[in-house]
XYZ file of C-alpha atoms in Angstrom:
584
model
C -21.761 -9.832 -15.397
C -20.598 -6.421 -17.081
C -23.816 -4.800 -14.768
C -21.431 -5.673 -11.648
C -18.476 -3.736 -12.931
C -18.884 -0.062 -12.017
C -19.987 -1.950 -8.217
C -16.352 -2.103 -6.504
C -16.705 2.174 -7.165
C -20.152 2.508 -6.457
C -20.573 0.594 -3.357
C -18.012 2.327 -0.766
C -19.000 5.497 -2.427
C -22.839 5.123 -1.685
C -22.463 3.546 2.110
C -19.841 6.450 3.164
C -22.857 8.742 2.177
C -24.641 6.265 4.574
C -22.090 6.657 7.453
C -22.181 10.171 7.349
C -25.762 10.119 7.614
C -25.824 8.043 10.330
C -23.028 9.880 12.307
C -19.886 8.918 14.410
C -22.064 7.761 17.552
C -23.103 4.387 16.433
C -19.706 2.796 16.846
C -21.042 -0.820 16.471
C -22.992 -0.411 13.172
C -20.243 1.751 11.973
C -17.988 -0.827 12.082
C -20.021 -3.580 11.145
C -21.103 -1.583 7.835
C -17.377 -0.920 6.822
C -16.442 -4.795 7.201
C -19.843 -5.932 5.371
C -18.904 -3.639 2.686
C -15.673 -4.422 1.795
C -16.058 -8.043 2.232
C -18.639 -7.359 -0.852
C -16.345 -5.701 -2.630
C -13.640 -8.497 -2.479
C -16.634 -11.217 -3.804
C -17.658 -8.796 -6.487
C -14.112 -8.470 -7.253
C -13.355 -12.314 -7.015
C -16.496 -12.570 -9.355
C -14.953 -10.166 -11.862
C -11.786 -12.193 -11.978
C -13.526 -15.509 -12.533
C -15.840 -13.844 -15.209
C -12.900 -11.923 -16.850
C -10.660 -14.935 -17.216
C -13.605 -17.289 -18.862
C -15.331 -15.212 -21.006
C -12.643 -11.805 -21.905
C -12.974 -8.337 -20.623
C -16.128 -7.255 -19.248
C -16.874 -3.055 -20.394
C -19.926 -1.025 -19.510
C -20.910 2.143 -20.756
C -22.239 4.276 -17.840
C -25.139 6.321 -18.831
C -25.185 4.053 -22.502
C -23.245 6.698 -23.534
C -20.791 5.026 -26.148
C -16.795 6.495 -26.361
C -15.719 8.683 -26.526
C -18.324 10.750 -24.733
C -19.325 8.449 -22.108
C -17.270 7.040 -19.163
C -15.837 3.386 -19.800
C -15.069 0.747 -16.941
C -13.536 -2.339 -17.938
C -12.603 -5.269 -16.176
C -9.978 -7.870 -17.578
C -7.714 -10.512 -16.262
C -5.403 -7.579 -14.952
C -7.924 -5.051 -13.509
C -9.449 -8.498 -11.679
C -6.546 -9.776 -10.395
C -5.471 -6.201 -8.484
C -9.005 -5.783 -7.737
C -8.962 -8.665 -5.440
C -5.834 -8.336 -4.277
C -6.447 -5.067 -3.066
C -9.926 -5.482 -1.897
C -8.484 -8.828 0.604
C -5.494 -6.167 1.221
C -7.720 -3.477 2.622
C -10.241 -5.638 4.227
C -7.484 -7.304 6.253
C -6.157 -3.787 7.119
C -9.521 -2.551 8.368
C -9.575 -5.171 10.724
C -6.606 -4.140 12.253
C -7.879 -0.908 12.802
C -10.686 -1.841 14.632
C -8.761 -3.806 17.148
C -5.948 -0.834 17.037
C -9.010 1.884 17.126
C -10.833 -0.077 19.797
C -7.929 -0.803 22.395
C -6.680 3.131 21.849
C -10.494 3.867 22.831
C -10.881 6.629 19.893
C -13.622 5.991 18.758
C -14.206 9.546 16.958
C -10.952 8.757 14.651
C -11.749 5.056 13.305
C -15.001 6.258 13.298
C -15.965 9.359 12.440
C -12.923 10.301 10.268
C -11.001 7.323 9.265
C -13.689 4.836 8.035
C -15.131 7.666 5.822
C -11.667 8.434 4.379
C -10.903 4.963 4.019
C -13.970 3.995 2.060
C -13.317 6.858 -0.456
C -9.653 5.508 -0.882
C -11.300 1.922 -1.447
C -13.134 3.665 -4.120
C -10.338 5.697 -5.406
C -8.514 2.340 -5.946
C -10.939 0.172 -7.614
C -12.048 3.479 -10.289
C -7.981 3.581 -11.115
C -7.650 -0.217 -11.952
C -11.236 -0.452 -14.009
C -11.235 2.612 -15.690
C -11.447 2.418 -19.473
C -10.248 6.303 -19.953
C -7.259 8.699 -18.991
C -9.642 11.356 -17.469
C -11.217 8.601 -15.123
C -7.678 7.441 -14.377
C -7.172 11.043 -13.547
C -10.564 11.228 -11.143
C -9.420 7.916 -9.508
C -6.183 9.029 -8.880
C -7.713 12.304 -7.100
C -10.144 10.485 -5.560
C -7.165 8.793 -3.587
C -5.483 12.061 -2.521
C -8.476 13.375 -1.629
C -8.767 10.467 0.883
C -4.952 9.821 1.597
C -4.252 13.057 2.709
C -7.131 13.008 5.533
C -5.519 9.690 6.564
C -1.747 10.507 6.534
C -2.821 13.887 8.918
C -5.308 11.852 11.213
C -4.379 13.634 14.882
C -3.212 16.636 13.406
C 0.240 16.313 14.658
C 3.431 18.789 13.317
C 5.321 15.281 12.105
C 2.321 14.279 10.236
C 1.090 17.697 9.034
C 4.763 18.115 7.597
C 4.819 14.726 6.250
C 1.162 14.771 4.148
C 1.878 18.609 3.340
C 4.935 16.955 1.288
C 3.224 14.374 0.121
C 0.287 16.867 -1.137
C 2.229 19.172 -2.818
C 4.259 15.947 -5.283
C 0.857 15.024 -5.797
C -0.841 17.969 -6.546
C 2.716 18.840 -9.150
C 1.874 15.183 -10.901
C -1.901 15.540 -11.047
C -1.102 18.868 -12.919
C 1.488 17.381 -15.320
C -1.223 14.432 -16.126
C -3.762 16.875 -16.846
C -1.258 18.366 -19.665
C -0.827 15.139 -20.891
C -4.765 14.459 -21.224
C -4.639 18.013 -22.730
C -2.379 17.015 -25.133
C -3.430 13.687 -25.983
C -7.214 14.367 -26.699
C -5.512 17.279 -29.220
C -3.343 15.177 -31.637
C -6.306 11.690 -30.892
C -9.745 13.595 -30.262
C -9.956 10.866 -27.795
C -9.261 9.948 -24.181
C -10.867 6.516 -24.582
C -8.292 3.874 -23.780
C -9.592 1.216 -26.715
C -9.832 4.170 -29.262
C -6.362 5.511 -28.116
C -5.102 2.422 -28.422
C -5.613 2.646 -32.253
C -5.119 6.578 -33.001
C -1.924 6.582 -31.740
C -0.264 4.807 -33.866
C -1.304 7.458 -36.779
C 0.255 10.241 -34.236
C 3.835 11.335 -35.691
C 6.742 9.780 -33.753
C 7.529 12.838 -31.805
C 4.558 13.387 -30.314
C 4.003 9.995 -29.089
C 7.114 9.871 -27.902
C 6.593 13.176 -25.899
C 3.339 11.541 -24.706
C 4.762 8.563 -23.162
C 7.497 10.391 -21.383
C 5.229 12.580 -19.453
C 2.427 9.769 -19.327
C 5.627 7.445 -17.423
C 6.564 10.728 -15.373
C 3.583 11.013 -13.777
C 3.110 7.470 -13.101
C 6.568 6.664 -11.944
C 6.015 9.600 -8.949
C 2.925 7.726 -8.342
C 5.385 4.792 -8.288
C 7.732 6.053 -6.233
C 10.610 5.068 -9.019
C 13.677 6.800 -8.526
C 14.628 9.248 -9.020
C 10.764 10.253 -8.562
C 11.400 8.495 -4.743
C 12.362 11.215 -2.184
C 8.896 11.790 -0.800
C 8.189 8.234 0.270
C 10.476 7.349 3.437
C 9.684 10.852 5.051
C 5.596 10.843 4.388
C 4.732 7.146 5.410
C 6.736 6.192 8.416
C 4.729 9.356 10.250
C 1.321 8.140 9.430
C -0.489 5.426 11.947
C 0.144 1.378 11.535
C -2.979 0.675 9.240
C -2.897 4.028 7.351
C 1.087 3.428 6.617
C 0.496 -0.568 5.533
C -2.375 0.038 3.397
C -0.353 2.961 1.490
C 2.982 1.322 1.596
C 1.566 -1.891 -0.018
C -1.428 -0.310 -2.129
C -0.820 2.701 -3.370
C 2.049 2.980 -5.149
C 1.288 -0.816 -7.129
C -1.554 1.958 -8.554
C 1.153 3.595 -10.382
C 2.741 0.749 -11.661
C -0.722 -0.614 -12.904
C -0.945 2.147 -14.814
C 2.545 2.375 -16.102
C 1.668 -1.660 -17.041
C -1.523 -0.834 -18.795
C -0.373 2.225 -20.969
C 2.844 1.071 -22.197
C 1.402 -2.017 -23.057
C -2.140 -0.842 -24.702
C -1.394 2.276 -25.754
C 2.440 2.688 -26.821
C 3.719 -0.931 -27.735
C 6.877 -1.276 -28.802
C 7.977 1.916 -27.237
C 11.292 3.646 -27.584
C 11.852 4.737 -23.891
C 12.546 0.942 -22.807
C 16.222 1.780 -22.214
C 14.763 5.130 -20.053
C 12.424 2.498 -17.602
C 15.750 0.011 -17.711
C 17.655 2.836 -15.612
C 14.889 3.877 -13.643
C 14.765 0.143 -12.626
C 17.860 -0.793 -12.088
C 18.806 3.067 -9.882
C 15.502 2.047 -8.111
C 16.340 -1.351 -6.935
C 20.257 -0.196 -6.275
C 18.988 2.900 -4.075
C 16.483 1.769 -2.865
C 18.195 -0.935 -0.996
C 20.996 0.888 -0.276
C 19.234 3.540 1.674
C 17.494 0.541 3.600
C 20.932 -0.827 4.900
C 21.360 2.290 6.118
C 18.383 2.997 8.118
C 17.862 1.969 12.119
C 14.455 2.450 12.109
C 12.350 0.008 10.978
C 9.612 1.959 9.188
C 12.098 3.497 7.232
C 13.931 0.380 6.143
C 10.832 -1.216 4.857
C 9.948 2.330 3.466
C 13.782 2.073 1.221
C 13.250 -1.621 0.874
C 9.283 -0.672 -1.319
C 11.454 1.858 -3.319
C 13.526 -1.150 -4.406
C 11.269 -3.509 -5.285
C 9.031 -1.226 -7.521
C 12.445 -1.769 -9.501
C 11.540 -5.325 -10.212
C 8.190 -4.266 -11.811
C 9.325 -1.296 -13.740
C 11.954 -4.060 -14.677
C 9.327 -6.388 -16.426
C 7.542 -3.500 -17.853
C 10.574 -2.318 -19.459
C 11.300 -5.418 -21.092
C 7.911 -5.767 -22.336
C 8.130 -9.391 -23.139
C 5.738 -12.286 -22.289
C 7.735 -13.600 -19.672
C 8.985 -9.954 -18.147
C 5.217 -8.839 -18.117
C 3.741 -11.977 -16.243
C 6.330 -11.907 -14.032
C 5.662 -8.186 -13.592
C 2.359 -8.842 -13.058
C 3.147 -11.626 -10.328
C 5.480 -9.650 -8.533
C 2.461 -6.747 -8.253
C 0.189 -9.295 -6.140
C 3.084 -10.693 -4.143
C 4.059 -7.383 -3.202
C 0.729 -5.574 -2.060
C 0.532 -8.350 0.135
C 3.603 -9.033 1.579
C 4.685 -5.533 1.971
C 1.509 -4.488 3.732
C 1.630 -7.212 6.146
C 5.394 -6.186 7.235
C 4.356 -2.819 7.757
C 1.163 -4.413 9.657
C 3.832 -6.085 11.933
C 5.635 -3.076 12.574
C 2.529 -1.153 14.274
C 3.104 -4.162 16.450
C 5.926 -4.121 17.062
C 5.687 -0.148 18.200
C 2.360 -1.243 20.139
C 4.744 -3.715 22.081
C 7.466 -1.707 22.664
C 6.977 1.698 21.747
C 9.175 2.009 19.033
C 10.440 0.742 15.662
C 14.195 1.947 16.480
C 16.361 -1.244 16.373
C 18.934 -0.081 18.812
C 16.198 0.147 21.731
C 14.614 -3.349 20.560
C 15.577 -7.204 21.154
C 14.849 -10.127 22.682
C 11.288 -10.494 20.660
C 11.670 -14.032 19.519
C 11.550 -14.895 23.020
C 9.643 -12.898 24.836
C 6.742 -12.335 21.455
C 7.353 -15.849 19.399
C 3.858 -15.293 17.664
C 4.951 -11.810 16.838
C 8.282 -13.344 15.820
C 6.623 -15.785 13.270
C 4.482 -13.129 11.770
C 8.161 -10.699 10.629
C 10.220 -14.092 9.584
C 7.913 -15.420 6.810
C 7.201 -12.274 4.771
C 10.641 -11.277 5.044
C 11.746 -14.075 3.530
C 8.945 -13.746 1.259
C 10.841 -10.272 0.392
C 13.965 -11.418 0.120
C 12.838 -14.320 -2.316
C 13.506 -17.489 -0.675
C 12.317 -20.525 -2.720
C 9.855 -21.995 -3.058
C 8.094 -18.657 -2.045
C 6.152 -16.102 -4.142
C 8.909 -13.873 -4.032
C 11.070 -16.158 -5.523
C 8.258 -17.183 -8.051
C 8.417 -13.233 -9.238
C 11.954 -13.033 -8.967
C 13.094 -16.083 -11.390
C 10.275 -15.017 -14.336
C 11.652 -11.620 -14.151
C 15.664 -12.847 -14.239
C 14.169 -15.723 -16.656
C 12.917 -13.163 -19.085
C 15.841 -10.982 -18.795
C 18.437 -13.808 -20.098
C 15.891 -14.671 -22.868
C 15.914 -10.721 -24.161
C 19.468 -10.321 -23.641
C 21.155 -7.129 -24.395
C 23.965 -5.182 -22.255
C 21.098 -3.416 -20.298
C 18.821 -6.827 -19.731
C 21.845 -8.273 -18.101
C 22.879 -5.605 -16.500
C 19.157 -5.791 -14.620
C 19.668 -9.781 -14.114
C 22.672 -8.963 -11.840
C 21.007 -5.756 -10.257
C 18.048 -7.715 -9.479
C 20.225 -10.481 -7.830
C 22.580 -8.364 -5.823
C 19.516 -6.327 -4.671
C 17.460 -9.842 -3.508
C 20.952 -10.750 -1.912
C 20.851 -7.387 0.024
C 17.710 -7.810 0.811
C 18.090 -10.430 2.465
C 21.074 -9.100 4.175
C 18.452 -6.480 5.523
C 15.699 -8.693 6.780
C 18.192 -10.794 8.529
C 19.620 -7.501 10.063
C 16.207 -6.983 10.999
C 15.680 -10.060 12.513
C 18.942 -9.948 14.542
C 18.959 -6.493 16.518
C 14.881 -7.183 17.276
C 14.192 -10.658 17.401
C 17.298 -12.396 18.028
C 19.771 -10.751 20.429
C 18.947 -10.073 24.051
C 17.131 -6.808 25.070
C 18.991 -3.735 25.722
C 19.138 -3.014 29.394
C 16.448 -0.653 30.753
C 13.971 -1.872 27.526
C 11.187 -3.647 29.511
C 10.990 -1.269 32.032
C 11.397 2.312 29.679
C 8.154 4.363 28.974
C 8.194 5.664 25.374
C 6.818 8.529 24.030
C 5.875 8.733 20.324
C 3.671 11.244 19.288
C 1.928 14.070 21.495
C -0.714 16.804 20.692
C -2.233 19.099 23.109
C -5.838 19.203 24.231
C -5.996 15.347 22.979
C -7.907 13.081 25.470
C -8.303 9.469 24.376
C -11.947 9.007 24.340
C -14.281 6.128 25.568
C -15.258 3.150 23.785
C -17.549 0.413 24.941
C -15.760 -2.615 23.100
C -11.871 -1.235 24.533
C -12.167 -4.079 26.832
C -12.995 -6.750 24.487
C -9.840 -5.794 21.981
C -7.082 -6.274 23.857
C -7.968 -5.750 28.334
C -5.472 -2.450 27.801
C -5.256 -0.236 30.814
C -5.175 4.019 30.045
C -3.377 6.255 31.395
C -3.242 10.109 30.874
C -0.547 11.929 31.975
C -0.886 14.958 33.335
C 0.621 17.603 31.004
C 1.407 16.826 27.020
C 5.005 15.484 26.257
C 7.554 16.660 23.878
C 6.136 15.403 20.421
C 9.696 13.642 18.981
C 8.542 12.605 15.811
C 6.685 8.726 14.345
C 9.540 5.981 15.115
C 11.844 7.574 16.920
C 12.589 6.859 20.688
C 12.467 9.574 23.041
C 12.467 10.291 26.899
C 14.580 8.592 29.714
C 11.670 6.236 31.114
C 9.917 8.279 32.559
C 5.866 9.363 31.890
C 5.295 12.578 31.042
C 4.246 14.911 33.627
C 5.598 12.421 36.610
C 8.682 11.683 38.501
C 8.145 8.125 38.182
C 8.883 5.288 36.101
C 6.301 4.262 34.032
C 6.318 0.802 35.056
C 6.888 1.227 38.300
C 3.179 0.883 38.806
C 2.153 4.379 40.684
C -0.179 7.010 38.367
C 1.191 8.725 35.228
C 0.384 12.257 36.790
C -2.209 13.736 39.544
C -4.733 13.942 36.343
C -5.475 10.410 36.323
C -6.846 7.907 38.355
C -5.743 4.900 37.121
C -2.470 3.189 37.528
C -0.642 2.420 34.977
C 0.270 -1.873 34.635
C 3.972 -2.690 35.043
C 5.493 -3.016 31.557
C 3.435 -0.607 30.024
C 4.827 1.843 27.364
C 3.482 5.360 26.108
C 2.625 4.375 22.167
C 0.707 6.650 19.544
C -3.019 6.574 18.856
C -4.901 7.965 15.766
C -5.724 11.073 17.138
C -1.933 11.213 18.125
C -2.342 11.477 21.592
C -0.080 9.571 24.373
C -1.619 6.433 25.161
C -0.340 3.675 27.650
C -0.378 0.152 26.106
C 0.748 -2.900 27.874
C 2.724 -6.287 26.391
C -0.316 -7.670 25.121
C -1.396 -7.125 21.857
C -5.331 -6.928 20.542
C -6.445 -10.042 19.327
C -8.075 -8.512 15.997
C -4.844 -7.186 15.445
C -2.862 -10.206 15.719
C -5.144 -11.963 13.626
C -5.143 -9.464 10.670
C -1.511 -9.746 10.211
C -1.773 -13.641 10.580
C -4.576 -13.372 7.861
C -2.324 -11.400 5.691
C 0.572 -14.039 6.538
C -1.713 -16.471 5.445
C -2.485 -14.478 2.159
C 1.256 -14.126 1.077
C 1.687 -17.719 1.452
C -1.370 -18.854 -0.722
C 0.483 -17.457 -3.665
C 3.173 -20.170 -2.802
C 0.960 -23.064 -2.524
C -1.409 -21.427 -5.371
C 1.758 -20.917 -7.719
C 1.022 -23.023 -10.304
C -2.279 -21.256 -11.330
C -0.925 -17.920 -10.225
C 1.287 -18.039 -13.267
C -0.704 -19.602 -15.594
C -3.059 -16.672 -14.843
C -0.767 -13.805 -14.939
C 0.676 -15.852 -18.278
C -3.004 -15.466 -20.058
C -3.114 -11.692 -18.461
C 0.357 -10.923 -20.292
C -1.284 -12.641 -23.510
C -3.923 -10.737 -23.408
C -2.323 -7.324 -22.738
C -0.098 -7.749 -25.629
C -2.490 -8.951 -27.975
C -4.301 -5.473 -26.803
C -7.217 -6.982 -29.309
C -9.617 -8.469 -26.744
C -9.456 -5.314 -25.098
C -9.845 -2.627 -27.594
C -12.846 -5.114 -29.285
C -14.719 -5.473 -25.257
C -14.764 -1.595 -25.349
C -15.743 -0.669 -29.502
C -16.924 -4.139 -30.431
C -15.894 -6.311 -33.453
């Protein structure tokens, strides 16, 4: 089993080589490669899990090259468990792609730019979670910018150039303060091994280790998005298309934490900066869900809301119990999921209606029930209503912070209830202005405009048809770009006199009508693109997959937890590790 380990890296890696060879034209086999892939990728990773929790950690020397010159992968009940998480995550978003990429008719962004990028963010992923060494953590970690930056700038619009430049530049600032660490830690351990770290550092004078840590957490907690590390998050995300702002939103920032999780506990236990993550936690979850009762838009409130609940984690890691970390570790799986599939609804939701702005939605639990059903479960799944996984999470994190005690343990008991309470309060607010109350007047008839770019044509696909029956209509001159989420225009298409559902053409440049009820929405190229009321099938039955996912971790509690409980064993023990890597 140990030969499968370096596969989950290897194998998007190799077939985006593949694509590229092949080129953007064969849209069929493009697509069909990308699904085959990853679907391998989530049975190797499955596999890895099974084989990791029977037998220990799985570790492979590439090249035979023992630490600490050679690269180290290992795989243990931790690295499995976000493995396939991740892999089902980003399987199920790819999906939803294709039926968004399909319906739009660009083919030359799913295809020829966003399935490459996507595959080397797969890859990017899987290297961070088995990697046995910081400068591999540090290659993963670029391996995802690399990819996350083509992604967050797919169309080339200002919003999203502005928004990934941002994003970019924190990156590029943390990637250079992790270097220094790496620096600095192969100086005072002549090692970057994880195992061998493990064991040099506790000969390392106080100081230094101390000094280590801090900038070690620093550049994971902006990874994180911990406050006060946070401010880049709402304003990069929102911008990016559905699929691209899901798969970040729930992924990407649980990579951080994972790290945080597997340094403090391997390579600095007992450490003195528990107090330091107990703040961070506790201003994370506060802020965090303060700024989301604040927002309108609903991008940005589940953008506030992510903030806030990397506060739970950070909270278990803090503690650094057995309880805090397997609750830590079951909040990280419930999360990916559920957070993804709420951003997954929200493309949706701006498909429908051409916006995410509350105050221009309603009336969705009636006129969209399906679309309805698919919000209410995983936000009650984020708020942490029992018996669900979010509650499961929840009570072994409040559980373990009674047990420690200690002014700042209780202190992050109450935090973490007022901020599920709140939470709550903000899914239900949610749930009110779009689903619940009647629609404001003028909101089935009003064409939306999004996003805009000049010279942008929507292209032709041959399976459009099949992915939704969607109708296009060009207008004739570019409209006002206004920015990812926010509603502009006063129902009217660009470029005409005429309402856009009033049935007559968008402009003297097209010759297709465009259906009543149709809105102007945002495709990945970031052109204008008219949509009508119904939504692409593939699409629909992502997000019901990744309902579906988020509420196997209810009805899968039991061994959930007895899982993560063996994964926190094993972390602490930090034996069966170090001995899978250097032997006995």
């Amino acid at each position: 089993m140990n030969a499968l380990v370096p596969l989950p890296v290897l194998l998007p890696l190799c077939v985006t080589g593949l694509k590229l060879a092949i080129g953007p034209r064969l849209h069929r086999l493009q697509r069909f490669i990308s699904i085959a892939v990853l679907g391998a990728v989530l049975v190797l990773s499955v596999l890895l899990m099974v084989a990791a929790d029977r037998h220990g950690p799985l570790s492979v020397h590439l090249g035979d090259f023992a630490p600490p010159v050679g690269i180290t992968l290992v795989a243990d009940r931790l690295a499995g468990l976000m493995l396939t998480v991740s892999s089902a995550v980003t399987l199920l978003v790819l999906v939803y792609s294709l039926g968004q990429g399909m319906a739009d008719r660009d083919d030359q962004a799913p295809v020829g730019v966003f399935h490459p990028a996507y595959l080397i963010l797969v890859a990017g992923v899987s290297c961070t979670f088995l990697a046995g060494d910081l400068v591999n953590l540090y290659v993963g970690f670029e391996i995802m910018l690399v990819a996350s930056f083509v992604l967050l700038t797919i169309g080339g619009t200002a919003t999203r150039i502005r928004a990934g430049s941002t994003y970019v530049i924190i990156s590029l600032f943390s990637s250079v303060l992790f270097l220094v660490a790496i620096a600095m830690t192969y100086a005072v351990a002549g090692t970057v091994n994880l195992a061998q770290l493990a064991q040099r550092l506790q000969e390392v004078p106080l100081g230094v280790r101390t000094l280590l840590e801090a900038m070690l957490l620093t550049v994971f907690a902006i990874k994180a998005a911990v406050f006060p590390l946070a401010a880049w998050l709402p304003d990069s995300y929102p911008t990016a298309p559905a699929p691209v702002t899901a798969v970040f939103a729930g992924l990407l920032t649980k990579v951080g934490v994972y790290s945080m999780l597997r340094t403090q506990t391997l390579l600095f236990p007992g450490h003195r900066l528990g107090d330091l993550l107990m703040l961070a936690a506790l201003a994370s979850m506060v802020v965090g869900i303060l700024g989301a009762v604040a927002q309108t838009d609903l991008k940005r409130v589940l953008s506030f809301t992510l903030i806030s609940h990397i506060g739970y984690m950070v909270f278990g890691i803090a503690l650094a119990g057995h309880g805090s970390i397997s609750g830590a570790i079951v909040y990280v799986a419930h999360h990916i999921t559920v957070q993804t599939t709420l951003f997954l609804v929200a493309g949706l939701i701006e498909r429908r209606d051409g916006t995410t702005e509350l105050t221009r939605l309603g009336g969705l639990a009636r006129a969209a029930p399906l679309l309805a059903v698919l919000f209410f479960v995983p936000a009650m799944n984020l708020a942490g209503i029992p018996p669900l996984s979010g509650f499961i999470g929840k009570l072994g994190l409040m559980r373990a912070g009674i047990d420690a005690g200690g002014a700042w343990a209780w202190a992050l008991v109450a935090g973490s209830a007022a901020t599920s309470l709140l939470t709550l309060y903000v899914m239900a607010k949610v749930w009110n202005l779009a689903f619940w109350r009647d629609a404001p007047p003028g909101a089935e008839e009003e064409g939306v405009v999004l996003e805009s770019a000049e010279d942008d044509e929507p292209g032709d696909d041959e399976g459009g048809d099949e992915a939704g029956g969607e109708e296009e209509g060009a207008a004739a001159g570019p409209p006002e770009p206004t920015g990812s989420g926010r509603a502009a225009g006063s129902g009217k298409a660009a470029g005409s006199g005429e309402p856009t559902g009033s049935g007559e053409p968008t402009g003297s440049g097209s010759d297709l009508p465009v259906p009543a009820g149709a809105v102007v929405a945002a495709g990945f190229l970031g052109q204008s693109i008219t949509t009508t009321r119904r939504l692409p099938w593939p699409m629909l039955a992502a997000t019901g997959a990744a309902v579906a996912l988020g509420l196997s971790y209810t009805v899968l509690g039991g061994p959930l937890t007895t899982f993560t409980q063996a994964a926190a064993t094993e972390l602490l023990a930090r034996t069966p590790y170090i001995e899978a890597v250097l032997g006995r």
